[in-house]
Amino acid sequence: MIFNWKASGPVEVDFHTVPDGKPASASETYQRGQMSSGSGDYRSPYPGMHGWYWHNTGKTEVRLVLNAAGFWTEARMYSGEPLGDPQELHDPPPEN
C-alpha cells in the first residue's frame, strides 16, 4: 500500500496492526505521535487488521483526508470507542 493523509490541524495518530486471530492487545504500532500529515508505503507482514487511529484532542473541528492505493480485500472506517460503528467509505470530490 502507498498512502498519504493530511489533517487541517494536529491529531494524535497511531498506525498499527492486529494479526488475525489475536486480541487487540497483540497490536503492533508502526508510527505514533501528534502530527498533521503522513505518507509512505506499507507491506503487511501478516494477515490481519492494519490501519490508523486518529484522535482530535483540540477544541476545533479537524478535517482529515486519506489517500491509499494497494491490494486488499476489504476496507473499513470506524467512528467512536472502542471500535464504534462502521462508516461508509467513499472517494473525495474532485478538486477544482
Short mmCIF file of C-alpha atoms in Angstrom, two decimals:
data_model
loop_
_atom_site.label_atom_id
_atom_site.label_comp_id
_atom_site.label_asym_id
_atom_site.label_seq_id
_atom_site.Cartn_x
_atom_site.Cartn_y
_atom_site.Cartn_z
CA MET A 1 0.00 0.00 0.00
CA ILE A 2 1.12 3.52 -0.67
CA PHE A 3 -0.59 6.26 1.28
CA ASN A 4 -0.73 9.89 2.25
CA TRP A 5 -3.00 11.73 4.63
CA LYS A 6 -3.42 15.31 5.69
CA ALA A 7 -5.40 16.88 8.53
CA SER A 8 -6.41 20.52 8.85
CA GLY A 9 -4.91 20.52 12.36
CA PRO A 10 -2.79 18.31 14.61
CA VAL A 11 -4.22 14.94 15.66
CA GLU A 12 -2.95 12.06 17.78
CA VAL A 13 -2.03 9.24 15.37
CA ASP A 14 -1.45 5.52 15.84
CA PHE A 15 -0.64 3.49 12.70
CA HIS A 16 -0.93 -0.13 13.83
CA THR A 17 -1.85 -3.72 13.02
CA VAL A 18 -3.52 -6.63 14.80
CA PRO A 19 -2.71 -10.14 13.50
CA ASP A 20 -5.69 -12.32 12.54
CA GLY A 21 -6.92 -14.39 15.46
CA LYS A 22 -5.13 -12.27 18.07
CA PRO A 23 -6.66 -9.87 20.62
CA ALA A 24 -6.29 -6.10 20.23
CA SER A 25 -3.62 -6.26 22.96
CA ALA A 26 -1.36 -8.05 20.43
CA SER A 27 -1.27 -4.99 18.17
CA GLU A 28 2.00 -3.60 16.85
CA THR A 29 2.45 0.14 16.38
CA TYR A 30 4.44 1.42 13.39
CA GLN A 31 4.01 5.14 13.96
CA ARG A 32 2.61 7.11 16.87
CA GLY A 33 2.54 10.77 17.81
CA GLN A 34 0.88 14.10 17.23
CA MET A 35 1.04 15.26 13.62
CA SER A 36 -0.92 16.87 10.79
CA SER A 37 0.12 14.68 7.86
CA GLY A 38 1.84 11.48 6.89
CA SER A 39 2.90 9.49 3.84
CA GLY A 40 4.75 6.36 2.94
CA ASP A 41 4.41 2.77 1.89
CA TYR A 42 3.50 -0.31 3.89
CA ARG A 43 3.67 -4.02 3.18
CA SER A 44 1.75 -6.17 5.60
CA PRO A 45 3.94 -8.77 7.33
CA TYR A 46 0.90 -10.99 8.01
CA PRO A 47 -2.89 -11.15 7.58
CA GLY A 48 -4.88 -9.04 10.00
CA MET A 49 -6.33 -5.59 10.57
CA HIS A 50 -3.97 -2.80 9.55
CA GLY A 51 -4.75 0.86 9.85
CA TRP A 52 -4.75 4.17 11.62
CA TYR A 53 -6.35 5.66 14.67
CA TRP A 54 -6.68 9.45 14.58
CA HIS A 55 -7.89 11.41 17.59
CA ASN A 56 -8.57 15.13 17.60
CA THR A 57 -7.63 16.35 21.09
CA GLY A 58 -8.12 20.02 20.21
CA LYS A 59 -11.17 22.22 20.59
CA THR A 60 -11.69 22.97 16.89
CA GLU A 61 -13.00 20.62 14.22
CA VAL A 62 -10.36 18.87 12.12
CA ARG A 63 -10.90 17.56 8.59
CA LEU A 64 -8.75 14.61 7.56
CA VAL A 65 -8.28 13.20 4.06
CA LEU A 66 -6.62 9.81 3.46
CA ASN A 67 -5.46 8.60 0.07
CA ALA A 68 -4.40 4.95 -0.15
CA ALA A 69 -3.70 2.62 -3.05
CA GLY A 70 -2.76 -1.02 -2.97
CA PHE A 71 -4.09 -4.53 -2.79
CA TRP A 72 -6.50 -5.50 -0.04
CA THR A 73 -9.73 -7.45 0.20
CA GLU A 74 -11.71 -5.01 2.33
CA ALA A 75 -11.57 -1.55 3.87
CA ARG A 76 -13.47 -0.20 6.87
CA MET A 77 -13.74 3.04 8.74
CA TYR A 78 -14.95 3.25 12.33
CA SER A 79 -16.10 6.19 14.38
CA GLY A 80 -16.35 6.06 18.17
CA GLU A 81 -14.98 3.99 21.02
CA PRO A 82 -13.72 1.32 21.26
CA LEU A 83 -14.45 0.20 17.68
CA GLY A 84 -17.53 2.28 17.08
CA ASP A 85 -19.85 2.00 14.14
CA PRO A 86 -18.68 1.15 10.60
CA GLN A 87 -18.84 4.22 8.35
CA GLU A 88 -19.29 4.32 4.58
CA LEU A 89 -16.08 4.79 2.59
CA HIS A 90 -16.08 6.99 -0.49
CA ASP A 91 -13.73 8.84 -2.78
CA PRO A 92 -13.40 12.58 -2.10
CA PRO A 93 -14.93 15.02 -4.58
CA PRO A 94 -12.56 16.15 -7.33
CA GLU A 95 -10.56 19.26 -6.57
CA ASN A 96 -11.15 22.25 -8.84
#
